[in-house]
Short mmCIF file of N, CA and C in Angstrom, two decimals:
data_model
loop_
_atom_site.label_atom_id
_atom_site.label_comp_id
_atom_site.label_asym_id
_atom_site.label_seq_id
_atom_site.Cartn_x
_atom_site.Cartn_y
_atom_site.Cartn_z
N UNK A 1281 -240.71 97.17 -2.14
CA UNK A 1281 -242.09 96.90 -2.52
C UNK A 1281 -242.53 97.96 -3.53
N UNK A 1282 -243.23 97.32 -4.58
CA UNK A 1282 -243.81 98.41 -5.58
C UNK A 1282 -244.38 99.54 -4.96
N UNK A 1283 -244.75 100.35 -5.55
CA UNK A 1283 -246.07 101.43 -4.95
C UNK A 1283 -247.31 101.16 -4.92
N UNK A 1284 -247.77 100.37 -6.07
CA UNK A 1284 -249.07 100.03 -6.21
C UNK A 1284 -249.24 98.93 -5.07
N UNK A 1285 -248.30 98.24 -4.87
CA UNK A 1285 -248.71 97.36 -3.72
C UNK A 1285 -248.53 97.60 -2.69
N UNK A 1286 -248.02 99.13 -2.14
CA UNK A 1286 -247.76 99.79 -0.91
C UNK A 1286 -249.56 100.54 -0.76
N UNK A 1287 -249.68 101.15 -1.60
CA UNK A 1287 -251.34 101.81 -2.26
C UNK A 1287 -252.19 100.99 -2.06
N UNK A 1288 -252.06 99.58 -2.71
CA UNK A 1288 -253.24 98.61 -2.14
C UNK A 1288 -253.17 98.09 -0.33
N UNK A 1289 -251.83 97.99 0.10
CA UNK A 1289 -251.72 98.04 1.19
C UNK A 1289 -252.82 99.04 2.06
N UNK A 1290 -252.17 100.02 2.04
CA UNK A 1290 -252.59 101.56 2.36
C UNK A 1290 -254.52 101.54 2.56
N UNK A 1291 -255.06 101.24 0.84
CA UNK A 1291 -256.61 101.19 0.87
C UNK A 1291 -256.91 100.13 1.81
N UNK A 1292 -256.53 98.75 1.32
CA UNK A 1292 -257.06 97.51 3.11
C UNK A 1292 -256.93 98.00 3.97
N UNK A 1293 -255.95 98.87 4.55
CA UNK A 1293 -255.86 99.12 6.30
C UNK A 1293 -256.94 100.40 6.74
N UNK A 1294 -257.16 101.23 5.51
CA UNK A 1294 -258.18 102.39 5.71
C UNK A 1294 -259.51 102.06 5.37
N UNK A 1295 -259.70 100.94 4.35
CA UNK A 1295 -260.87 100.22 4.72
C UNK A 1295 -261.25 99.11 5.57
N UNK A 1296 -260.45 98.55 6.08
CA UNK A 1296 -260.79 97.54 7.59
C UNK A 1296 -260.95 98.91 8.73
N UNK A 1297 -260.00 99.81 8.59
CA UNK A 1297 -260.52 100.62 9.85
C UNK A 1297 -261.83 100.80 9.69
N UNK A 1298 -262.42 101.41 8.58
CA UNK A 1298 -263.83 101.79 8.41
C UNK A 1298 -264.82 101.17 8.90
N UNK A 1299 -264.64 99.86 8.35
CA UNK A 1299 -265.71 98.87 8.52
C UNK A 1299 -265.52 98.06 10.14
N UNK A 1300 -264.19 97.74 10.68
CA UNK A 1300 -264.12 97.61 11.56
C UNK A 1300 -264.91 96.63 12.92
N UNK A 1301 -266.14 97.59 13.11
CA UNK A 1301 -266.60 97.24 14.21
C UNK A 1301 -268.78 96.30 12.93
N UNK A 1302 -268.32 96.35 11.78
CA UNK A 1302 -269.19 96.16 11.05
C UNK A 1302 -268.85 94.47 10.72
N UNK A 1303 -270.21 93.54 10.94
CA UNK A 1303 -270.47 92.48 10.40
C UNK A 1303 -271.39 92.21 9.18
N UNK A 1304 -270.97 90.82 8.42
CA UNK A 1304 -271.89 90.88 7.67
C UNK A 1304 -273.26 90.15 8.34
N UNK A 1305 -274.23 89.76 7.20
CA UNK A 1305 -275.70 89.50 7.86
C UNK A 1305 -275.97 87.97 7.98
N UNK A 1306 -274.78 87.22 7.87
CA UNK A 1306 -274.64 85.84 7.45
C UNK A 1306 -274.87 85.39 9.11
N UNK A 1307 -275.29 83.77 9.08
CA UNK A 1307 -275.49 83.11 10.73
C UNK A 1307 -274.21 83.65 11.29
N UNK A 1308 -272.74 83.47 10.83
CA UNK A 1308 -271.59 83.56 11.92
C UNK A 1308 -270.78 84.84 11.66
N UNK A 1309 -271.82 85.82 11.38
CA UNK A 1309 -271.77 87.36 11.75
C UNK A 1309 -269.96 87.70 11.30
N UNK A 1310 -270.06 86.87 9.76
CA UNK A 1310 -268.43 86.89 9.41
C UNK A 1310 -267.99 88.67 9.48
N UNK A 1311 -266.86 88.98 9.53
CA UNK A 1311 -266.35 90.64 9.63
C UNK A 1311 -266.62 91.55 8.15
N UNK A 1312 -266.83 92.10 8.28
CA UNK A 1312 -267.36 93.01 7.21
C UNK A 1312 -266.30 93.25 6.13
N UNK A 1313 -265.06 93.33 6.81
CA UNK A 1313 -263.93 93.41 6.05
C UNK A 1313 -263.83 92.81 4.76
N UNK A 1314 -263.99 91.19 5.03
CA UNK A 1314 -264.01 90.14 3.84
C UNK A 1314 -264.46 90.61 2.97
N UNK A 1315 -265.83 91.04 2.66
CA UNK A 1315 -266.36 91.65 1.40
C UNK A 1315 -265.58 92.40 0.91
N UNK A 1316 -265.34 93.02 0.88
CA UNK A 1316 -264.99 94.35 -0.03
C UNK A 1316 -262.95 93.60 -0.54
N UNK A 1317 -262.97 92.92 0.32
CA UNK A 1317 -261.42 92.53 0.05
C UNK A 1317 -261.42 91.41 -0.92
N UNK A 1318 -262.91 90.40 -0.93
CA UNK A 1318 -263.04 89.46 -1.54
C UNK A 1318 -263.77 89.71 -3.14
N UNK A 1319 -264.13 91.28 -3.19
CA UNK A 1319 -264.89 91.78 -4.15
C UNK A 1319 -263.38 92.19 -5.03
N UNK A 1320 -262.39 92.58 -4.24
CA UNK A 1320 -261.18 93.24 -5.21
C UNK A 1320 -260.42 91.66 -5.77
N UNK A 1321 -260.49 90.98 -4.94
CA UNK A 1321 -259.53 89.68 -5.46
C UNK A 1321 -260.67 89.00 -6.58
N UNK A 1322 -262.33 89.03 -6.78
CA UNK A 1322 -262.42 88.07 -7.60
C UNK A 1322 -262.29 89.47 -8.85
N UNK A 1323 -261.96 90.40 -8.72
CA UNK A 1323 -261.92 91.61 -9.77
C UNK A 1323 -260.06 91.03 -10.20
N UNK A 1324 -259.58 90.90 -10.01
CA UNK A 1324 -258.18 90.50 -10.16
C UNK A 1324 -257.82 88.82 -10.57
N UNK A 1325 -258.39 88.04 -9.79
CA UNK A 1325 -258.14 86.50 -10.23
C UNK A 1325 -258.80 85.90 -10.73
N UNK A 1326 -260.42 86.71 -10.89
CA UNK A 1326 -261.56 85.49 -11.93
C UNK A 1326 -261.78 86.60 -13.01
N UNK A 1327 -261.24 87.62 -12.51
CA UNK A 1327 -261.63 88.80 -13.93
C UNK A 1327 -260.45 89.50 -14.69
N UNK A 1328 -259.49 89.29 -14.16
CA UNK A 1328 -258.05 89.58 -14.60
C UNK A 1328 -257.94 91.09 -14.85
N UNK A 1329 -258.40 91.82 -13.55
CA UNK A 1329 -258.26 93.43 -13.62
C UNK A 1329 -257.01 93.66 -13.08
N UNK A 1330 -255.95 94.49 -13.18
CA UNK A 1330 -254.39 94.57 -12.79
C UNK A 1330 -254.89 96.02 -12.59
N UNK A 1331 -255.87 97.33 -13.01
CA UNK A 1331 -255.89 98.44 -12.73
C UNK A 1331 -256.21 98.85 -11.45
N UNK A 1332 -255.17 99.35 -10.61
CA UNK A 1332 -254.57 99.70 -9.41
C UNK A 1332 -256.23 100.45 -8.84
N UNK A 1333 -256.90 101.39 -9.77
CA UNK A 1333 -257.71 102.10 -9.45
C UNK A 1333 -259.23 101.35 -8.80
N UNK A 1334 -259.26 100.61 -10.05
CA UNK A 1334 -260.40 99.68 -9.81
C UNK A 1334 -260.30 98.77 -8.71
N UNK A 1335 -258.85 98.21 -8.55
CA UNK A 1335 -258.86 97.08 -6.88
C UNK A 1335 -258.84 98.53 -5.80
N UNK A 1336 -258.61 99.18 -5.98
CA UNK A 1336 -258.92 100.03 -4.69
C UNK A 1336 -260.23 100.40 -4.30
N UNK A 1337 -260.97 100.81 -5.75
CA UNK A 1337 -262.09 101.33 -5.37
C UNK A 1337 -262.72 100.02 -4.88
N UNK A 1338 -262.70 98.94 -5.47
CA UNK A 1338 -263.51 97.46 -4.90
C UNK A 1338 -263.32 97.46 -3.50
N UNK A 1339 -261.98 97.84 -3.00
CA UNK A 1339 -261.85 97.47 -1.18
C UNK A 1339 -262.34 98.85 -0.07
N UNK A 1340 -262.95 99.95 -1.47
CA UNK A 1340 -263.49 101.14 -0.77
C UNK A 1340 -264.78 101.50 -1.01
N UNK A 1341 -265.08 100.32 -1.84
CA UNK A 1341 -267.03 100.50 -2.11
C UNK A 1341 -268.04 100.98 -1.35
N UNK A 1342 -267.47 100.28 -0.45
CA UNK A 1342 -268.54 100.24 0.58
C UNK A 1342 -268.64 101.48 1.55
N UNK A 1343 -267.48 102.11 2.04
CA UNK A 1343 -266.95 103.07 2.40
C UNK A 1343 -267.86 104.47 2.88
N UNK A 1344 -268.36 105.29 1.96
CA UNK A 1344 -269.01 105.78 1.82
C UNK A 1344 -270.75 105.68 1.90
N UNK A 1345 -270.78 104.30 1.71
CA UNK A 1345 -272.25 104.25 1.78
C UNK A 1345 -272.57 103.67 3.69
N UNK A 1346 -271.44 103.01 3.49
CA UNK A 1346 -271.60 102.13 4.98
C UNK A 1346 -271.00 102.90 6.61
N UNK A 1347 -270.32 104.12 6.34
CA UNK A 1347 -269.42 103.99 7.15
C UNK A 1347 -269.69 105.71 7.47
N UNK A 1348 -268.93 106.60 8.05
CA UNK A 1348 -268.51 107.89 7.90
C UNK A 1348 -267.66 108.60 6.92
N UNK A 1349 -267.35 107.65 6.25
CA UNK A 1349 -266.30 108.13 4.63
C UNK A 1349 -267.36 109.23 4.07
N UNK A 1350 -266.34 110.11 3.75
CA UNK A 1350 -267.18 111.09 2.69
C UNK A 1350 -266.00 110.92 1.41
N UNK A 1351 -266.84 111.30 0.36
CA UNK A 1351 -265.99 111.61 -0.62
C UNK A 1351 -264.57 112.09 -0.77
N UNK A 1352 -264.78 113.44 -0.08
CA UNK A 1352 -263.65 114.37 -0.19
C UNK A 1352 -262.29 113.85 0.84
N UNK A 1353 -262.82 113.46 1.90
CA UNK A 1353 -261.39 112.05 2.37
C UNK A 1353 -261.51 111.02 1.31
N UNK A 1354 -262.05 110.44 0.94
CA UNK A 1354 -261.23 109.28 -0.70
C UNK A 1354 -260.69 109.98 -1.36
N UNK A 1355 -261.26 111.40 -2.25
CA UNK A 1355 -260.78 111.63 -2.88
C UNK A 1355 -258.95 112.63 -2.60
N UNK A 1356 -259.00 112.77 -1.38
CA UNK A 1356 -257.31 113.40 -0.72
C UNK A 1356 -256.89 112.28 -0.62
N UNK A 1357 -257.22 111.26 -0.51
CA UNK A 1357 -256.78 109.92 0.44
C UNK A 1357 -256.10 109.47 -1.03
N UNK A 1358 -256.93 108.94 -1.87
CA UNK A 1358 -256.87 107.86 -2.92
C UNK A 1358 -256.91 108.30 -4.48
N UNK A 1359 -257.15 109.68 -4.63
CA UNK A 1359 -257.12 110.14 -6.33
C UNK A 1359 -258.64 110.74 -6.52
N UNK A 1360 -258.84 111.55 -7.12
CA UNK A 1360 -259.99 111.90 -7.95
C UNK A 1360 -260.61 110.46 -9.04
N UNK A 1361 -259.90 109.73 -9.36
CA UNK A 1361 -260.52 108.58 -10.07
C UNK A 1361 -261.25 107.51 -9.23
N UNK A 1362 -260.41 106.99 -8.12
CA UNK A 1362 -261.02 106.24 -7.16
C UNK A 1362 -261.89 106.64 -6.49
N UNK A 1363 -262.68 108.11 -5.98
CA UNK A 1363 -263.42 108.50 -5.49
C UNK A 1363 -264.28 108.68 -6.26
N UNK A 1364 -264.25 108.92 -7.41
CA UNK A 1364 -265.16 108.85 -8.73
C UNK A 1364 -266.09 107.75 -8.90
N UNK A 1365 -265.15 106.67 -9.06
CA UNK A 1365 -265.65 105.01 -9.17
C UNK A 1365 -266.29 104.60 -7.43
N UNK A 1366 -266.05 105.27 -6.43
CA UNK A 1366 -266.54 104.53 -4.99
C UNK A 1366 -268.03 105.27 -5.48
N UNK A 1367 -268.21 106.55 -5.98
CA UNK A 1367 -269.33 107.53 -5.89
C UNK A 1367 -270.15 106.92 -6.87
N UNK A 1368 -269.69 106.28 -8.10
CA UNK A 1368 -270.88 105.47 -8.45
C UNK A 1368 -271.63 104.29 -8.49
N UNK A 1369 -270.56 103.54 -7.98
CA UNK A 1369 -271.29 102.47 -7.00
C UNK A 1369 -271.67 102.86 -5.30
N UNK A 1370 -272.09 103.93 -5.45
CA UNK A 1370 -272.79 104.30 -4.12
C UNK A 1370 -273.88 104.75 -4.14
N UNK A 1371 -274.71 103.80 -3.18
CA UNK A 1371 -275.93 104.08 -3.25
C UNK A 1371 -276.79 105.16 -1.94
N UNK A 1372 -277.81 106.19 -2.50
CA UNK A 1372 -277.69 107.22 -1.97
C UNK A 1372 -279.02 106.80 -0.21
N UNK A 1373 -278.52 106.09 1.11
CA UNK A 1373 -278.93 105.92 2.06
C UNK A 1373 -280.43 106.57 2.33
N UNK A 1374 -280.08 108.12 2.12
CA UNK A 1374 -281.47 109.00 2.38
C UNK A 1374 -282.65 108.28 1.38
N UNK A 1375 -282.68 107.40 0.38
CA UNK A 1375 -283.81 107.00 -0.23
C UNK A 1375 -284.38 105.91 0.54
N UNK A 1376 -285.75 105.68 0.57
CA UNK A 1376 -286.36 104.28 0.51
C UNK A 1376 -285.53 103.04 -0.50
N UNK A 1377 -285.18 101.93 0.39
CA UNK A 1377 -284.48 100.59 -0.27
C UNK A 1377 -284.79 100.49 -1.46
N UNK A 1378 -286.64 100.43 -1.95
CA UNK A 1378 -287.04 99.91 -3.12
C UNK A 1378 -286.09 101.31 -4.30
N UNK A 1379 -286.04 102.31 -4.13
CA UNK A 1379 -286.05 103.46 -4.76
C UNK A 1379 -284.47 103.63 -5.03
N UNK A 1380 -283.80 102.86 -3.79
CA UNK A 1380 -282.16 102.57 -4.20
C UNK A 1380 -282.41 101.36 -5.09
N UNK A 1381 -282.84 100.36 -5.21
CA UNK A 1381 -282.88 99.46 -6.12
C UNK A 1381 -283.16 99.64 -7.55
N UNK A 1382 -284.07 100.73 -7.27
CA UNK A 1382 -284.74 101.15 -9.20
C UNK A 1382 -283.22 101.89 -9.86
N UNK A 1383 -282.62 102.16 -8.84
CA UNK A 1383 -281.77 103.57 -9.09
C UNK A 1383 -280.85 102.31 -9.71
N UNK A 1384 -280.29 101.45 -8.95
CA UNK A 1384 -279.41 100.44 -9.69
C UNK A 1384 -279.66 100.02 -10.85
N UNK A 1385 -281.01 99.96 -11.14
CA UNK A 1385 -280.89 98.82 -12.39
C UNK A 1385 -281.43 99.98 -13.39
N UNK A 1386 -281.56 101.59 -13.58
CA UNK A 1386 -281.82 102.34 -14.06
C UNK A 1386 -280.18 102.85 -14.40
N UNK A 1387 -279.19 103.27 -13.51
CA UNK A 1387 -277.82 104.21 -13.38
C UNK A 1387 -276.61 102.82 -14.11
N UNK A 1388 -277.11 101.43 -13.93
CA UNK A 1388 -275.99 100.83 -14.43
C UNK A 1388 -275.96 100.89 -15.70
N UNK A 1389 -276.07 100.44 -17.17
CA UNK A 1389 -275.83 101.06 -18.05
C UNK A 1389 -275.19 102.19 -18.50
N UNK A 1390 -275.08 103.19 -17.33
CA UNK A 1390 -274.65 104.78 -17.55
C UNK A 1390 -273.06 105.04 -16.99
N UNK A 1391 -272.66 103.59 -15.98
CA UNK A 1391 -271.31 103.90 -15.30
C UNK A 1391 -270.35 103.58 -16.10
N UNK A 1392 -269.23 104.12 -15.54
CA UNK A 1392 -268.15 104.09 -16.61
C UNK A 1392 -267.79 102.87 -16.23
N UNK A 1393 -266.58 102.25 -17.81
CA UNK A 1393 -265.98 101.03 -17.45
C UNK A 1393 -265.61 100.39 -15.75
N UNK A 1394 -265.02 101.50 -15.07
CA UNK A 1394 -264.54 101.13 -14.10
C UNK A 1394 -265.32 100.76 -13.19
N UNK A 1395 -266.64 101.61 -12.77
CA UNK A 1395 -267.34 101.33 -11.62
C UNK A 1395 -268.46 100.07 -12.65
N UNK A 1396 -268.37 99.68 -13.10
CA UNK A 1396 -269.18 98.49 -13.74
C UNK A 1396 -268.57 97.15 -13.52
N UNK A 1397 -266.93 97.19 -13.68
CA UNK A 1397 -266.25 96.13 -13.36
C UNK A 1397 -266.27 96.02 -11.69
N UNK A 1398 -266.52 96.90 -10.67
CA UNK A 1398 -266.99 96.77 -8.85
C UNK A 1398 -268.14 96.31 -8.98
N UNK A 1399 -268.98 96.70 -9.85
CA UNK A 1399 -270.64 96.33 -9.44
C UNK A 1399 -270.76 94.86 -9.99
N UNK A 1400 -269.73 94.49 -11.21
CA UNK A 1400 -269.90 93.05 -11.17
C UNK A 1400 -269.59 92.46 -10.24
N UNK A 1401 -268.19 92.98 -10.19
CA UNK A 1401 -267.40 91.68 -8.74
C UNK A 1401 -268.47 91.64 -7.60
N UNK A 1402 -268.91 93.00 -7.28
CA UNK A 1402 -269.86 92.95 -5.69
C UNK A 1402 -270.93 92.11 -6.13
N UNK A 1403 -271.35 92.27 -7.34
CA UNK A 1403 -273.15 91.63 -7.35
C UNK A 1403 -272.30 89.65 -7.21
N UNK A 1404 -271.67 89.14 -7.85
CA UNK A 1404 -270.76 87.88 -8.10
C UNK A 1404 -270.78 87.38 -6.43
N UNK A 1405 -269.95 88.45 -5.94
CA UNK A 1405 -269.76 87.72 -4.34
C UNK A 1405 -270.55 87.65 -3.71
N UNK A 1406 -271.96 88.82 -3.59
CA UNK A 1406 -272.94 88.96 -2.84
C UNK A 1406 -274.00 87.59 -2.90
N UNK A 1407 -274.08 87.22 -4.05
CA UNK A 1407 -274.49 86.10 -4.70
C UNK A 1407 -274.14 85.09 -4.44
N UNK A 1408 -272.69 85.03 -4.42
CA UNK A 1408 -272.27 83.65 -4.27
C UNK A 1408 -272.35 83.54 -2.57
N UNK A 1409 -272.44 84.34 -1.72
CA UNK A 1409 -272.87 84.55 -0.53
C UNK A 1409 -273.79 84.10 -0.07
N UNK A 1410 -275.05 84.42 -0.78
CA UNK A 1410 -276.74 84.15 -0.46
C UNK A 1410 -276.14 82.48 -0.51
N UNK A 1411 -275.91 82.61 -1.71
CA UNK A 1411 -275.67 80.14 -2.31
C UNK A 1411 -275.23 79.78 -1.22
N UNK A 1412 -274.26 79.99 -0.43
CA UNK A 1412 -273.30 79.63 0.66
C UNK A 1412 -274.22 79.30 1.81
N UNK A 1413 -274.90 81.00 2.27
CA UNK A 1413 -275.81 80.72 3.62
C UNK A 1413 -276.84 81.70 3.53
N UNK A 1414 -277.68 81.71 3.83
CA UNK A 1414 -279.06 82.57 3.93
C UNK A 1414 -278.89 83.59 5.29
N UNK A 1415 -279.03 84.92 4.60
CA UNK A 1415 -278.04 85.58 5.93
C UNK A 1415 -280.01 85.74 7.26
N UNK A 1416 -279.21 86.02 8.27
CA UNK A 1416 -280.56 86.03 9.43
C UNK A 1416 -281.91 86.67 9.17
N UNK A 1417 -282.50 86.16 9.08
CA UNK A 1417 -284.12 86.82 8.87
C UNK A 1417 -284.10 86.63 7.25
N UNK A 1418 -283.74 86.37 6.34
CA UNK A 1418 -283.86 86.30 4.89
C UNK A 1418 -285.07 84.97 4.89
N UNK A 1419 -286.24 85.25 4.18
CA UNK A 1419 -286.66 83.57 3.58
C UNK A 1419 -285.96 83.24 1.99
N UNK A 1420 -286.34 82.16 1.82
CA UNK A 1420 -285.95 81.48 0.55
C UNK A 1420 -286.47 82.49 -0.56
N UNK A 1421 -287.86 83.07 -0.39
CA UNK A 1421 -288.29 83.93 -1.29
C UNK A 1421 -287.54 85.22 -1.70
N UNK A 1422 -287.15 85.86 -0.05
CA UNK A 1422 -286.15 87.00 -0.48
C UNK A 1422 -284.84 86.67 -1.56
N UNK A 1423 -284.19 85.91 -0.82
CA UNK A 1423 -282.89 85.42 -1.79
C UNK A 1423 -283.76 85.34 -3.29
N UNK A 1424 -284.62 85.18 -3.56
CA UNK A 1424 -284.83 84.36 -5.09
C UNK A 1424 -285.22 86.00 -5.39
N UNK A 1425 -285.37 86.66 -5.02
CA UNK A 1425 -286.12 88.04 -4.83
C UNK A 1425 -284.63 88.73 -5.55
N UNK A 1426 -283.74 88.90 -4.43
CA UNK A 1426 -282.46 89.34 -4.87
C UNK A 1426 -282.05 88.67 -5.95
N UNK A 1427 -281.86 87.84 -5.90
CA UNK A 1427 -281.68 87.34 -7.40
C UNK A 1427 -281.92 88.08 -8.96
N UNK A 1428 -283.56 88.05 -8.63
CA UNK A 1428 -283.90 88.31 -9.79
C UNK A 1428 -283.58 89.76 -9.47
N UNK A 1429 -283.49 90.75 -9.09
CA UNK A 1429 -283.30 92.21 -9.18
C UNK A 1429 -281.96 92.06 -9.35
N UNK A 1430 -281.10 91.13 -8.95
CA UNK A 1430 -279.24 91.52 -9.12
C UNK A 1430 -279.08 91.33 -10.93
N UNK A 1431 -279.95 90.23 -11.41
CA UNK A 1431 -279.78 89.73 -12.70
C UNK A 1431 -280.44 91.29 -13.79
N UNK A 1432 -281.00 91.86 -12.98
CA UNK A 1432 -282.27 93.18 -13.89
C UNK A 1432 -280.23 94.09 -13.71
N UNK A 1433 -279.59 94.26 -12.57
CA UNK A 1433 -278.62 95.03 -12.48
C UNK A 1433 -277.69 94.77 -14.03
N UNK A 1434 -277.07 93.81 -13.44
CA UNK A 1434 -276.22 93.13 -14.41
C UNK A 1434 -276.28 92.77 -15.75
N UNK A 1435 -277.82 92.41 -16.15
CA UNK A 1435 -278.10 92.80 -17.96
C UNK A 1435 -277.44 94.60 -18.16
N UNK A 1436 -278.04 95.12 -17.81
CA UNK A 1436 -277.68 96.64 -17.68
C UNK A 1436 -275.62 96.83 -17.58
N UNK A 1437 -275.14 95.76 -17.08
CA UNK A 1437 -273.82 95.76 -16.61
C UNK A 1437 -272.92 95.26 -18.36
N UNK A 1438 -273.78 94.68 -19.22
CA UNK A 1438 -273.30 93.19 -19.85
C UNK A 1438 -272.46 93.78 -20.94
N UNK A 1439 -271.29 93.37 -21.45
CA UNK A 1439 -270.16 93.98 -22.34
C UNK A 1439 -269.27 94.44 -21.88
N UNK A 1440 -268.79 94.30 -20.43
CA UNK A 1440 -267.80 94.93 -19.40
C UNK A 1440 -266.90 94.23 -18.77
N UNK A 1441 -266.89 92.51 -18.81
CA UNK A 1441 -265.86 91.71 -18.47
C UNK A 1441 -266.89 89.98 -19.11
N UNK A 1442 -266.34 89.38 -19.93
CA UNK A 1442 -266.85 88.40 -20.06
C UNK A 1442 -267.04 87.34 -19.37
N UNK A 1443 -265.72 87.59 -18.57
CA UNK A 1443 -265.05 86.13 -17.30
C UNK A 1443 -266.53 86.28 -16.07
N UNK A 1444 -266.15 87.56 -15.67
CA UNK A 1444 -267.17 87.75 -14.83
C UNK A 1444 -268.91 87.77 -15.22
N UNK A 1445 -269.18 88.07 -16.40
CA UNK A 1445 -270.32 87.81 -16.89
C UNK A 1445 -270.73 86.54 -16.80
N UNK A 1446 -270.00 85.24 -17.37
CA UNK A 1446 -269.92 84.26 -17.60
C UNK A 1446 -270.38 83.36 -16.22
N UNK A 1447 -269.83 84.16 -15.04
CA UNK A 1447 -269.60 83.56 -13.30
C UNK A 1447 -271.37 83.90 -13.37
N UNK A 1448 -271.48 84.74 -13.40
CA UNK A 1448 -273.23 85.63 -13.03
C UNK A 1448 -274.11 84.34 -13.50
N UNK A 1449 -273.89 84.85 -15.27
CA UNK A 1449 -274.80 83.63 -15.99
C UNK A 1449 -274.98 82.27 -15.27
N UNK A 1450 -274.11 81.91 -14.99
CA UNK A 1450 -274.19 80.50 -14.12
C UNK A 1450 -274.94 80.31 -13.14
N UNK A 1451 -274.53 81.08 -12.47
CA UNK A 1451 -275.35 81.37 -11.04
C UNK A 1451 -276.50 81.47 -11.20
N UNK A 1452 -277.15 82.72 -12.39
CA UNK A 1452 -278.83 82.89 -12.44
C UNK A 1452 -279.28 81.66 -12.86
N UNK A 1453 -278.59 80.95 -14.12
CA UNK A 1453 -279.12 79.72 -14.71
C UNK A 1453 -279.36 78.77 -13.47
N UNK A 1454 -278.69 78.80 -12.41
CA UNK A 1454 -278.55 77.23 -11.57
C UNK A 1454 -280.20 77.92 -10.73
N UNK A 1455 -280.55 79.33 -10.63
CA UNK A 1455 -281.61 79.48 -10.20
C UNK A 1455 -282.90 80.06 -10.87
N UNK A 1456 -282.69 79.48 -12.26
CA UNK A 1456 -283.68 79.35 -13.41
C UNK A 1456 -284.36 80.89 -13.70
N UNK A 1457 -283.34 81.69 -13.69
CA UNK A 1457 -283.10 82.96 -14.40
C UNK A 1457 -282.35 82.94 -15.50
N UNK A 1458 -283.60 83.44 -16.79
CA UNK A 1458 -282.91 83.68 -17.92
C UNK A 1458 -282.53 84.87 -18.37
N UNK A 1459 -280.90 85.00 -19.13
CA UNK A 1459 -280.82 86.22 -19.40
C UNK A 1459 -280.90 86.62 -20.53
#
């Protein structure tokens, strides 16, 4: 077996441990795992990323913000680059929600190639998530809510994968967001 596919091995099993005992917010409380595994595959098969760094950091996004991960285990664990890219798609917990949100659609423009190509794939799946099922306690308004703040992210994102740009556009258009 290659290395890189021993490495991607390696990141899934240290990020399912993480997340583990974590569900998502959907009616059938799917495993938390999926995300972050489903954020690296549409980074690879609808966006055609092959960089080892970037599918890792996608299956370790969450990691740090969600879990007991600190930095300095990614970064012994997985490289100074991958801990780089988890740290800027991480959003800082100690703020008020609204104040993590400004921070997104203010800091994207500023990330490097790599953590821009995670924040697409995540904003893509998260999205295509809401379309699927309305997770518990959400109204129709919230979702349209997220929406329009994921679309304020992702202008800020735009010149960083076309394939995946292209997936977004669709999505806002089918919910009469123009970009």
């Amino acid at each position: 077996m290659s290395s890189d596919a021993l490495m991607l091995l390696e990141t899934v099993n240290f990020a399912a441990e993480k997340h583990k005992n974590q569900r998502r917010k959907d009616p059938e409380a799917t495993p938390y795992i999926n995300h972050p595994i489903g954020v690296a595959r549409i980074l690879s098969h609808e966006g055609g990323i092959a960089d080892i760094e970037v599918l890792q950091a996608a299956l370790l996004h969450d990691t740090v913000e969600d879990t007991d991960t600190t930095p300095a285990e990614l970064e012994a664990r997985f490289g100074q680059t991958v801990a780089r890219i988890v740290q800027e798609v991480t959003d800082d917990k100690t703020l008020p929600k609204q104040e993590r949100k400004r921070q997104q659609i203010e800091h994207a423009p500023h990330c490097s190639h790599q953590a821009k190509l995670v924040k697409l794939a995540d904003k893509l799946y998260n999205l295509r998530d809401l379309n699927r099922c309305t997770p518990v306690g959400w109204t129709r308004e919230r979702v349209q809510e997220y929406f329009l703040w994921a679309a304020q992210v992702v202008n800020g994102l735009r010149g960083t994968n076309p394939l995946l740009e292209e997936k977004l556009l669709q999505l806002f258009k089918q919910r009469g967001i123009d970009m």
